mmCIF file of C-alpha atoms and ligand atoms in Angstrom:
data_model
loop_
_atom_site.group_PDB
_atom_site.id
_atom_site.type_symbol
_atom_site.label_atom_id
_atom_site.label_comp_id
_atom_site.label_asym_id
_atom_site.label_seq_id
_atom_site.Cartn_x
_atom_site.Cartn_y
_atom_site.Cartn_z
ATOM 1 C CA MET A 1 194.485 113.001 136.175
ATOM 2 C CA LYS A 2 193.728 115.078 139.251
ATOM 3 C CA ASN A 3 196.885 117.108 138.933
ATOM 4 C CA ILE A 4 196.853 118.090 135.302
ATOM 5 C CA LYS A 5 195.893 121.660 136.154
ATOM 6 C CA ASN A 6 198.842 122.084 138.510
ATOM 7 C CA GLU A 7 201.163 120.287 136.165
ATOM 8 C CA PHE A 8 200.152 122.575 133.313
ATOM 9 C CA LYS A 9 200.853 125.541 135.578
ATOM 10 C CA SER A 10 204.241 124.269 136.630
ATOM 11 C CA VAL A 11 205.292 123.826 132.975
ATOM 12 C CA PHE A 12 203.671 126.909 131.434
ATOM 13 C CA GLY A 13 203.407 129.283 134.397
ATOM 14 C CA SER A 14 199.631 129.908 134.344
ATOM 15 C CA ASP A 15 196.341 128.011 134.676
ATOM 16 C CA PRO A 16 194.879 126.211 131.630
ATOM 17 C CA GLU A 17 191.644 127.478 130.084
ATOM 18 C CA VAL A 18 190.310 124.066 129.044
ATOM 19 C CA ILE A 19 190.774 120.505 130.281
ATOM 20 C CA ALA A 20 189.443 117.804 127.955
ATOM 21 C CA SER A 21 189.763 114.041 127.653
ATOM 22 C CA SER A 22 189.004 111.172 125.293
ATOM 23 C CA PRO A 23 189.025 107.433 125.983
ATOM 24 C CA GLY A 24 190.609 104.371 124.422
ATOM 25 C CA ARG A 25 188.332 101.638 123.124
ATOM 26 C CA VAL A 26 187.695 97.924 123.022
ATOM 27 C CA ASN A 27 186.038 96.226 120.072
ATOM 28 C CA ILE A 28 183.821 93.201 120.699
ATOM 29 C CA ILE A 29 183.766 91.971 117.102
ATOM 30 C CA GLY A 30 184.063 93.411 113.572
ATOM 31 C CA GLU A 31 187.798 93.800 112.956
ATOM 32 C CA HIS A 32 189.311 95.248 109.764
ATOM 33 C CA THR A 33 185.811 95.931 108.490
ATOM 34 C CA ASP A 34 185.620 99.699 109.080
ATOM 35 C CA TYR A 35 187.659 100.786 106.067
ATOM 36 C CA HIS A 36 185.424 98.610 103.888
ATOM 37 C CA GLU A 37 182.352 100.511 105.069
ATOM 38 C CA GLY A 38 181.320 97.535 107.185
ATOM 39 C CA PHE A 39 180.129 97.246 110.783
ATOM 40 C CA VAL A 40 182.037 97.473 114.058
ATOM 41 C CA LEU A 41 181.044 96.994 117.704
ATOM 42 C CA PRO A 42 183.387 99.053 119.882
ATOM 43 C CA ALA A 43 182.965 100.652 123.299
ATOM 44 C CA ALA A 44 184.870 103.482 124.978
ATOM 45 C CA ILE A 45 186.752 102.485 128.131
ATOM 46 C CA ASP A 46 187.751 104.058 131.422
ATOM 47 C CA LYS A 47 191.309 104.690 130.309
ATOM 48 C CA ARG A 48 191.786 108.117 128.836
ATOM 49 C CA ILE A 49 194.076 110.759 127.367
ATOM 50 C CA TYR A 50 193.792 114.164 129.078
ATOM 51 C CA VAL A 51 194.839 117.493 127.636
ATOM 52 C CA ALA A 52 195.048 120.908 129.302
ATOM 53 C CA LEU A 53 195.100 123.909 126.974
ATOM 54 C CA LYS A 54 195.522 127.664 126.977
ATOM 55 C CA ALA A 55 195.472 130.016 124.008
ATOM 56 C CA ARG A 56 198.580 132.120 123.356
ATOM 57 C CA SER A 57 198.726 135.626 121.996
ATOM 58 C CA ASP A 58 201.377 134.683 119.396
ATOM 59 C CA LYS A 59 201.361 131.990 116.679
ATOM 60 C CA LYS A 60 203.390 129.398 118.562
ATOM 61 C CA ILE A 61 202.290 125.935 119.606
ATOM 62 C CA LYS A 62 204.030 124.563 122.687
ATOM 63 C CA LEU A 63 203.409 120.937 123.603
ATOM 64 C CA TYR A 64 204.443 119.118 126.769
ATOM 65 C CA SER A 65 203.959 115.383 127.160
ATOM 66 C CA LYS A 66 204.229 113.928 130.641
ATOM 67 C CA SER A 67 205.642 110.693 129.198
ATOM 68 C CA PHE A 68 208.390 112.400 127.214
ATOM 69 C CA ARG A 69 209.024 115.202 129.715
ATOM 70 C CA LYS A 70 210.003 117.878 127.279
ATOM 71 C CA ILE A 71 208.546 120.886 125.533
ATOM 72 C CA PHE A 72 208.164 120.756 121.770
ATOM 73 C CA GLU A 73 207.742 124.147 120.106
ATOM 74 C CA VAL A 74 206.641 125.061 116.580
ATOM 75 C CA GLU A 75 205.201 128.033 114.653
ATOM 76 C CA ILE A 76 201.652 127.198 113.642
ATOM 77 C CA SER A 77 202.296 128.052 109.975
ATOM 78 C CA THR A 78 205.181 125.567 109.715
ATOM 79 C CA ILE A 79 203.734 122.381 111.192
ATOM 80 C CA LYS A 80 204.498 119.178 109.313
ATOM 81 C CA PRO A 81 204.775 115.458 110.087
ATOM 82 C CA ILE A 82 207.931 114.392 111.920
ATOM 83 C CA GLU A 83 208.986 110.779 111.530
ATOM 84 C CA ASN A 84 208.123 108.615 114.560
ATOM 85 C CA SER A 85 207.237 111.590 116.734
ATOM 86 C CA TRP A 86 204.530 111.676 119.427
ATOM 87 C CA THR A 87 203.695 115.172 118.221
ATOM 88 C CA ASN A 88 202.170 113.869 114.950
ATOM 89 C CA TYR A 89 198.851 112.912 116.566
ATOM 90 C CA ILE A 90 198.489 116.429 117.957
ATOM 91 C CA LEU A 91 199.849 118.481 115.076
ATOM 92 C CA GLY A 92 197.975 116.351 112.546
ATOM 93 C CA VAL A 93 194.725 117.459 114.188
ATOM 94 C CA VAL A 94 195.750 121.121 114.102
ATOM 95 C CA HIS A 95 196.741 120.716 110.458
ATOM 96 C CA GLN A 96 193.331 119.226 109.612
ATOM 97 C CA MET A 97 191.589 122.095 111.354
ATOM 98 C CA LEU A 98 193.603 124.614 109.360
ATOM 99 C CA GLU A 99 192.881 122.720 106.124
ATOM 100 C CA ARG A 100 189.181 123.067 106.935
ATOM 101 C CA THR A 101 189.714 126.800 107.513
ATOM 102 C CA LEU A 102 188.419 126.539 111.043
ATOM 103 C CA SER A 103 189.198 129.629 113.006
ATOM 104 C CA ILE A 104 192.070 128.609 115.210
ATOM 105 C CA ARG A 105 192.764 132.132 116.338
ATOM 106 C CA GLY A 106 196.392 131.711 117.318
ATOM 107 C CA GLY A 107 198.870 129.489 119.065
ATOM 108 C CA PHE A 108 198.340 127.553 122.287
ATOM 109 C CA ASN A 109 200.080 125.687 125.080
ATOM 110 C CA LEU A 110 199.093 122.054 125.546
ATOM 111 C CA TYR A 111 199.908 119.565 128.305
ATOM 112 C CA ILE A 112 199.098 115.908 127.628
ATOM 113 C CA ASP A 113 198.929 112.906 129.927
ATOM 114 C CA GLY A 114 196.974 109.674 130.089
ATOM 115 C CA ASP A 115 196.642 106.118 131.319
ATOM 116 C CA ILE A 116 196.055 104.159 128.101
ATOM 117 C CA PRO A 117 198.911 101.720 127.584
ATOM 118 C CA SER A 118 200.370 102.380 124.142
ATOM 119 C CA GLY A 119 200.862 99.505 121.688
ATOM 120 C CA ALA A 120 198.152 97.502 123.458
ATOM 121 C CA GLY A 121 195.575 97.855 120.687
ATOM 122 C CA LEU A 122 193.426 100.161 122.834
ATOM 123 C CA SER A 123 193.696 103.076 120.396
ATOM 124 C CA SER A 124 195.744 105.445 122.454
ATOM 125 C CA SER A 125 196.587 107.389 119.291
ATOM 126 C CA ALA A 126 192.927 107.933 118.392
ATOM 127 C CA ALA A 127 192.331 109.027 121.992
ATOM 128 C CA VAL A 128 195.101 111.627 121.637
ATOM 129 C CA GLU A 129 193.628 112.922 118.380
ATOM 130 C CA CYS A 130 190.125 113.126 119.822
ATOM 131 C CA ALA A 131 191.171 114.703 123.135
ATOM 132 C CA VAL A 132 193.108 117.354 121.212
ATOM 133 C CA GLY A 133 190.263 117.822 118.724
ATOM 134 C CA TRP A 134 187.615 118.116 121.435
ATOM 135 C CA GLY A 135 189.809 120.407 123.537
ATOM 136 C CA LEU A 136 190.657 122.766 120.644
ATOM 137 C CA ASN A 137 187.002 122.770 119.641
ATOM 138 C CA GLU A 138 186.203 124.186 123.084
ATOM 139 C CA LEU A 139 189.235 126.501 123.308
ATOM 140 C CA PHE A 140 188.525 128.205 119.990
ATOM 141 C CA SER A 141 184.704 127.795 120.056
ATOM 142 C CA LEU A 142 184.795 125.939 116.729
ATOM 143 C CA GLU A 143 181.347 124.355 117.187
ATOM 144 C CA LEU A 144 182.368 121.038 115.687
ATOM 145 C CA THR A 145 180.152 118.009 116.213
ATOM 146 C CA ARG A 146 181.542 114.834 117.747
ATOM 147 C CA GLU A 147 181.380 113.137 114.334
ATOM 148 C CA GLU A 148 183.431 115.947 112.786
ATOM 149 C CA VAL A 149 186.074 115.631 115.493
ATOM 150 C CA ALA A 150 186.251 111.868 114.789
ATOM 151 C CA LYS A 151 186.762 112.504 111.069
ATOM 152 C CA ILE A 152 189.450 115.106 111.753
ATOM 153 C CA GLY A 153 191.248 112.592 113.995
ATOM 154 C CA GLN A 154 191.074 109.869 111.352
ATOM 155 C CA LYS A 155 192.438 112.199 108.673
ATOM 156 C CA ALA A 156 195.237 113.309 111.001
ATOM 157 C CA GLU A 157 196.220 109.666 111.393
ATOM 158 C CA HIS A 158 196.327 109.261 107.593
ATOM 159 C CA THR A 159 198.303 112.415 106.883
ATOM 160 C CA PHE A 160 200.632 112.767 109.884
ATOM 161 C CA ALA A 161 201.017 109.209 111.193
ATOM 162 C CA GLY A 162 200.829 107.483 107.804
ATOM 163 C CA VAL A 163 198.301 104.827 108.878
ATOM 164 C CA MET A 164 195.306 104.541 106.563
ATOM 165 C CA CYS A 165 192.958 103.624 109.400
ATOM 166 C CA GLY A 166 189.170 103.377 109.326
ATOM 167 C CA ILE A 167 186.857 105.470 111.487
ATOM 168 C CA MET A 168 186.149 102.993 114.306
ATOM 169 C CA ASP A 169 188.652 104.132 116.922
ATOM 170 C CA GLN A 170 187.995 107.854 116.684
ATOM 171 C CA PHE A 171 184.242 107.324 116.524
ATOM 172 C CA ALA A 172 184.202 105.172 119.662
ATOM 173 C CA SER A 173 186.457 107.645 121.410
ATOM 174 C CA VAL A 174 184.193 110.648 120.839
ATOM 175 C CA LEU A 175 180.794 108.919 120.988
ATOM 176 C CA GLY A 176 181.132 106.206 123.642
ATOM 177 C CA LEU A 177 178.465 105.968 126.321
ATOM 178 C CA GLU A 178 178.605 104.386 129.800
ATOM 179 C CA ASP A 179 177.531 100.710 129.850
ATOM 180 C CA SER A 180 176.907 100.595 126.102
ATOM 181 C CA VAL A 181 178.607 99.233 123.048
ATOM 182 C CA LEU A 182 178.250 101.090 119.806
ATOM 183 C CA GLN A 183 177.098 99.277 116.704
ATOM 184 C CA LEU A 184 178.431 101.537 113.993
ATOM 185 C CA ASP A 185 177.668 101.296 110.306
ATOM 186 C CA CYS A 186 180.899 102.662 108.820
ATOM 187 C CA ARG A 187 179.132 103.438 105.535
ATOM 188 C CA SER A 188 176.355 105.724 106.742
ATOM 189 C CA LEU A 189 177.949 106.471 110.138
ATOM 190 C CA GLU A 190 174.599 105.627 111.712
ATOM 191 C CA TYR A 191 174.923 103.965 115.072
ATOM 192 C CA ASN A 192 172.954 102.216 117.814
ATOM 193 C CA TYR A 193 173.890 101.782 121.423
ATOM 194 C CA PHE A 194 173.519 98.266 122.821
ATOM 195 C CA SER A 195 173.512 97.788 126.557
ATOM 196 C CA LEU A 196 175.969 95.116 127.556
ATOM 197 C CA ASN A 197 174.262 92.533 129.755
ATOM 198 C CA LEU A 198 176.841 89.882 130.301
ATOM 199 C CA GLY A 199 175.323 88.342 133.447
ATOM 200 C CA GLU A 200 178.031 86.480 135.327
ATOM 201 C CA PHE A 201 180.505 86.994 132.512
ATOM 202 C CA THR A 202 182.779 89.911 131.796
ATOM 203 C CA PHE A 203 185.297 91.026 129.189
ATOM 204 C CA LEU A 204 188.939 90.766 130.216
ATOM 205 C CA LEU A 205 191.869 92.016 128.180
ATOM 206 C CA LEU A 206 195.201 90.225 128.181
ATOM 207 C CA ASN A 207 198.064 92.343 126.928
ATOM 208 C CA THR A 208 200.757 90.300 125.161
ATOM 209 C CA ASN A 209 203.174 93.175 125.787
ATOM 210 C CA VAL A 210 204.485 92.738 122.274
ATOM 211 C CA ALA A 211 203.977 95.173 119.411
ATOM 212 C CA HIS A 212 205.528 93.880 116.209
ATOM 213 C CA SER A 213 207.110 96.672 114.245
ATOM 214 C CA LEU A 214 205.534 95.824 110.895
ATOM 215 C CA ALA A 215 202.049 96.578 112.202
ATOM 216 C CA ASP A 216 201.546 99.916 110.392
ATOM 217 C CA SER A 217 202.947 98.841 107.040
ATOM 218 C CA GLU A 218 201.075 95.527 107.161
ATOM 219 C CA TYR A 219 197.878 97.402 108.021
ATOM 220 C CA ASN A 220 198.260 99.609 104.960
ATOM 221 C CA SER A 221 199.154 96.670 102.748
ATOM 222 C CA ARG A 222 196.022 94.700 103.829
ATOM 223 C CA ARG A 223 194.000 97.719 102.916
ATOM 224 C CA GLU A 224 195.650 98.035 99.515
ATOM 225 C CA GLN A 225 195.343 94.335 98.772
ATOM 226 C CA THR A 226 191.635 94.171 99.567
ATOM 227 C CA GLU A 227 190.974 97.416 97.685
ATOM 228 C CA LYS A 228 192.589 95.786 94.677
ATOM 229 C CA GLY A 229 190.019 92.996 95.026
ATOM 230 C CA VAL A 230 187.304 95.671 95.004
ATOM 231 C CA LYS A 231 188.708 97.138 91.755
ATOM 232 C CA TRP A 232 188.503 93.728 90.093
ATOM 233 C CA LEU A 233 184.942 93.304 91.323
ATOM 234 C CA GLN A 234 184.005 96.717 89.955
ATOM 235 C CA GLU A 235 184.971 95.652 86.419
ATOM 236 C CA LYS A 236 182.096 93.162 86.572
ATOM 237 C CA TYR A 237 179.843 94.941 89.086
ATOM 238 C CA PRO A 238 180.311 98.698 88.509
ATOM 239 C CA TYR A 239 177.746 99.672 91.161
ATOM 240 C CA LEU A 240 179.814 98.001 93.875
ATOM 241 C CA ARG A 241 181.567 100.569 96.077
ATOM 242 C CA THR A 242 183.357 98.550 98.732
ATOM 243 C CA LEU A 243 183.465 95.028 100.152
ATOM 244 C CA ARG A 244 180.314 95.955 102.062
ATOM 245 C CA ASP A 245 178.463 95.381 98.768
ATOM 246 C CA ALA A 246 180.182 92.091 97.946
ATOM 247 C CA ASN A 247 179.378 88.476 98.785
ATOM 248 C CA THR A 248 181.337 85.229 98.669
ATOM 249 C CA ARG A 249 179.813 84.147 95.357
ATOM 250 C CA MET A 250 180.975 87.350 93.635
ATOM 251 C CA LEU A 251 184.440 86.934 95.105
ATOM 252 C CA GLN A 252 184.618 83.308 93.954
ATOM 253 C CA GLU A 253 183.592 84.334 90.488
ATOM 254 C CA VAL A 254 185.855 87.373 90.017
ATOM 255 C CA VAL A 255 188.680 87.517 92.561
ATOM 256 C CA LEU A 256 189.509 83.851 93.158
ATOM 257 C CA PRO A 257 190.610 83.170 89.555
ATOM 258 C CA LYS A 258 192.913 86.216 89.650
ATOM 259 C CA ASN A 259 194.531 85.757 93.051
ATOM 260 C CA LYS A 260 193.678 83.212 95.738
ATOM 261 C CA ASN A 261 195.282 85.162 98.562
ATOM 262 C CA THR A 262 193.351 88.324 97.722
ATOM 263 C CA PHE A 263 190.177 86.220 97.579
ATOM 264 C CA ILE A 264 190.819 84.837 101.073
ATOM 265 C CA LYS A 265 191.404 88.316 102.512
ATOM 266 C CA CYS A 266 188.363 89.877 100.842
ATOM 267 C CA ASN A 267 186.205 86.942 101.863
ATOM 268 C CA TYR A 268 187.349 87.347 105.468
ATOM 269 C CA VAL A 269 185.887 90.876 105.439
ATOM 270 C CA VAL A 270 182.582 89.651 104.000
ATOM 271 C CA LYS A 271 182.354 86.913 106.647
ATOM 272 C CA GLU A 272 183.366 89.199 109.525
ATOM 273 C CA ASN A 273 180.568 91.617 108.666
ATOM 274 C CA ALA A 274 178.071 88.757 108.747
ATOM 275 C CA ARG A 275 179.519 87.549 112.061
ATOM 276 C CA LEU A 276 179.054 90.984 113.572
ATOM 277 C CA LEU A 277 175.379 91.067 112.671
ATOM 278 C CA ARG A 278 174.894 87.615 114.199
ATOM 279 C CA ALA A 279 176.819 88.724 117.293
ATOM 280 C CA CYS A 280 174.516 91.727 117.771
ATOM 281 C CA ALA A 281 171.461 89.458 117.520
ATOM 282 C CA ALA A 282 173.053 87.115 120.073
ATOM 283 C CA LEU A 283 173.792 90.034 122.410
ATOM 284 C CA GLU A 284 170.197 91.208 122.183
ATOM 285 C CA ALA A 285 168.923 87.711 122.913
ATOM 286 C CA GLY A 286 171.355 87.340 125.837
ATOM 287 C CA ASP A 287 172.880 84.319 124.055
ATOM 288 C CA LEU A 288 176.451 84.529 125.299
ATOM 289 C CA ASP A 289 177.411 81.072 124.026
ATOM 290 C CA THR A 290 176.754 82.135 120.450
ATOM 291 C CA LEU A 291 178.480 85.479 120.995
ATOM 292 C CA GLY A 292 181.530 83.643 122.335
ATOM 293 C CA LYS A 293 181.642 81.229 119.393
ATOM 294 C CA LEU A 294 181.527 84.124 116.950
ATOM 295 C CA ILE A 295 184.374 85.821 118.802
ATOM 296 C CA PHE A 296 186.498 82.659 118.481
ATOM 297 C CA GLU A 297 185.587 82.422 114.782
ATOM 298 C CA SER A 298 186.598 86.039 114.295
ATOM 299 C CA HIS A 299 190.046 85.233 115.650
ATOM 300 C CA THR A 300 190.429 82.267 113.329
ATOM 301 C CA GLY A 301 189.604 84.561 110.414
ATOM 302 C CA LEU A 302 192.006 87.278 111.548
ATOM 303 C CA SER A 303 194.799 84.785 112.055
ATOM 304 C CA ALA A 304 194.419 82.222 109.264
ATOM 305 C CA GLU A 305 192.767 84.371 106.586
ATOM 306 C CA TYR A 306 193.469 88.073 107.105
ATOM 307 C CA ASP A 307 196.880 87.201 108.542
ATOM 308 C CA VAL A 308 197.177 90.021 111.069
ATOM 309 C CA SER A 309 197.703 87.955 114.233
ATOM 310 C CA CYS A 310 200.995 86.744 115.700
ATOM 311 C CA GLU A 311 202.294 83.776 117.670
ATOM 312 C CA GLU A 312 201.679 85.408 121.034
ATOM 313 C CA LEU A 313 198.041 86.308 120.288
ATOM 314 C CA ASP A 314 197.323 82.872 118.800
ATOM 315 C CA PHE A 315 198.807 81.206 121.866
ATOM 316 C CA LEU A 316 196.537 83.189 124.209
ATOM 317 C CA VAL A 317 193.430 82.325 122.203
ATOM 318 C CA GLU A 318 194.394 78.620 122.250
ATOM 319 C CA GLN A 319 194.817 78.837 126.023
ATOM 320 C CA ALA A 320 191.357 80.362 126.356
ATOM 321 C CA LYS A 321 189.866 77.417 124.449
ATOM 322 C CA GLU A 322 190.982 75.073 127.210
ATOM 323 C CA TYR A 323 188.189 76.324 129.494
ATOM 324 C CA PRO A 324 185.040 76.031 127.351
ATOM 325 C CA SER A 325 182.513 76.626 130.108
ATOM 326 C CA GLN A 326 184.390 79.512 131.758
ATOM 327 C CA VAL A 327 185.845 81.321 128.734
ATOM 328 C CA LEU A 328 183.166 81.602 126.065
ATOM 329 C CA GLY A 329 185.216 83.502 123.467
ATOM 330 C CA ALA A 330 188.620 85.084 122.852
ATOM 331 C CA ARG A 331 190.263 86.894 119.977
ATOM 332 C CA MET A 332 192.926 89.417 119.075
ATOM 333 C CA MET A 333 191.647 92.980 119.152
ATOM 334 C CA GLY A 334 192.420 96.010 116.969
ATOM 335 C CA GLY A 335 194.883 96.187 114.094
ATOM 336 C CA GLY A 336 196.844 93.097 115.208
ATOM 337 C CA PHE A 337 200.522 92.036 115.300
ATOM 338 C CA GLY A 338 200.537 92.355 119.084
ATOM 339 C CA GLY A 339 198.515 94.176 121.698
ATOM 340 C CA CYS A 340 195.643 92.547 123.551
ATOM 341 C CA THR A 341 193.248 89.674 123.297
ATOM 342 C CA ILE A 342 189.681 90.267 124.436
ATOM 343 C CA ASN A 343 188.213 87.370 126.420
ATOM 344 C CA LEU A 344 184.638 86.675 127.526
ATOM 345 C CA VAL A 345 185.255 85.104 130.933
ATOM 346 C CA HIS A 346 183.087 83.943 133.864
ATOM 347 C CA GLN A 347 183.733 86.368 136.712
ATOM 348 C CA ALA A 348 184.411 83.583 139.205
ATOM 349 C CA PHE A 349 187.141 82.236 136.925
ATOM 350 C CA LEU A 350 189.008 85.507 136.295
ATOM 351 C CA ALA A 351 191.774 85.092 138.860
ATOM 352 C CA GLU A 352 192.481 81.466 137.975
ATOM 353 C CA PHE A 353 192.427 82.186 134.245
ATOM 354 C CA VAL A 354 194.900 85.050 134.613
ATOM 355 C CA GLU A 355 197.178 83.024 136.867
ATOM 356 C CA LYS A 356 197.307 79.927 134.678
ATOM 357 C CA THR A 357 197.568 81.775 131.387
ATOM 358 C CA SER A 358 200.247 84.185 132.636
ATOM 359 C CA ALA A 359 202.405 81.303 133.852
ATOM 360 C CA ARG A 360 202.127 79.458 130.533
ATOM 361 C CA TYR A 361 202.691 82.613 128.507
ATOM 362 C CA TYR A 362 205.827 83.430 130.453
ATOM 363 C CA GLU A 363 207.093 79.882 130.106
ATOM 364 C CA LYS A 364 206.609 79.999 126.345
ATOM 365 C CA PHE A 365 207.749 83.522 125.467
ATOM 366 C CA GLY A 366 209.715 84.754 128.483
ATOM 367 C CA VAL A 367 207.456 87.829 128.550
ATOM 368 C CA GLY A 368 205.016 88.846 131.289
ATOM 369 C CA LEU A 369 201.309 89.030 130.477
ATOM 370 C CA THR A 370 199.331 92.012 131.745
ATOM 371 C CA PRO A 371 195.638 91.552 132.521
ATOM 372 C CA ILE A 372 193.666 94.759 131.955
ATOM 373 C CA SER A 373 190.152 95.112 133.371
ATOM 374 C CA VAL A 374 188.167 97.865 131.772
ATOM 375 C CA ASN A 375 184.796 99.445 132.377
ATOM 376 C CA ILE A 376 182.767 101.006 129.635
ATOM 377 C CA ASP A 377 182.869 104.746 129.849
ATOM 378 C CA ARG A 378 181.806 107.962 128.200
ATOM 379 C CA GLY A 379 183.378 109.436 125.058
ATOM 380 C CA SER A 380 185.156 112.795 124.839
ATOM 381 C CA MET A 381 184.523 115.158 127.745
ATOM 382 C CA ILE A 382 185.281 118.712 128.774
ATOM 383 C CA HIS A 383 186.262 118.624 132.451
ATOM 384 C CA GLU A 384 186.907 122.321 132.962
ATOM 385 C CA SER A 385 186.495 125.361 130.801
ATOM 386 C CA ILE A 386 186.577 129.077 131.352
ATOM 387 C CA ILE A 387 185.583 129.702 127.720
ATOM 388 C CA LYS A 388 182.331 131.623 127.439
HETATM 389 C C1 GLA B 401 192.994 99.848 113.935
HETATM 390 C C2 GLA B 401 192.413 100.959 113.060
HETATM 391 C C3 GLA B 401 190.891 100.838 112.942
HETATM 392 C C4 GLA B 401 190.482 99.426 112.544
HETATM 393 C C5 GLA B 401 191.204 98.380 113.381
HETATM 394 C C6 GLA B 401 190.947 96.983 112.900
HETATM 395 O O1 GLA B 401 192.579 99.981 115.252
HETATM 396 O O2 GLA B 401 192.730 102.217 113.594
HETATM 397 O O3 GLA B 401 190.382 101.789 112.051
HETATM 398 O O4 GLA B 401 190.686 99.214 111.176
HETATM 399 O O5 GLA B 401 192.592 98.576 113.429
HETATM 400 O O6 GLA B 401 189.613 96.654 113.035
#
């Protein structure tokens, strides 16, 4: 985003005071576990959202998005969610800051641009929230920690975008580190960095280029359904807080007799947490075969049990299974219902894998497949600041 400074100037007529950015993320394993206080294993990637900001002397907020090419203007005291608007991820963050009585001293101009494909399951919305949060933190000297910015972003998503997401995406976006994945305990928010030594293998993303429209409502309904299971468990085990505290035996005893489907979904979460811990041990031991198997198992759980996959994602994972010595694991990534698969592929096989799979995908769905190579990158950054 070399030109963001000039672009800001051409829209708003003066130089910005702060330029900040936040990345998208991948997640190796541990899907739909974060909002049950489980574990996740994400990493920030070298695709980012950039914001340029300058404080105003009045109480107006003016936003310009390069993708939408227009200025949106609002008085700071009147901000509210707007259905299906790109502004929600930005204004939701401002709203959270005001709720926390942080001293946003006045209005501001904001220019936003980025290179994270949206709808690909790479958390472009969390990257927007965190870039805005980190940028405003600098602009108004709010002295927020990275963790606080992540929490503000998550809450903005709940209140302004209506998605009851967990903390994984925002946390990875603010706290990512080059060459490391982040093992995050979503209960305590303690985390460890693991260096990713994949030898001759690498992670490759394949974007289905489909984003099924029910994704947000289905996400919220999975959350509600599994939280219902937790309520039932609590009648028998009052100390239990979330599915993090549950095991399969408890679920068989309490949830299965009440509702089989809820049992299957809750049990998926319990099993996915266990898979993540085994995957981290495999990563530490350099055992990529085991890591790959766990990744495949995770997909089976997401598709057949948690029911958040789709035909296109399942097809890509089946394709990956045709090359057992070159593709060690593959699964859908993120919330589901479209977006990308993440594949653990031998580097020498990348080109052939992409070529064969793209041809078959096109033949089946009439849609092009987009391979996305990503490098692991740093979390939120301030690129320029004249704030003292
Ligand atoms: C989305 C949410 C995350 C997480 C994943 C599924 O990306 O934003 O909080 O729940 O789905 O693992």
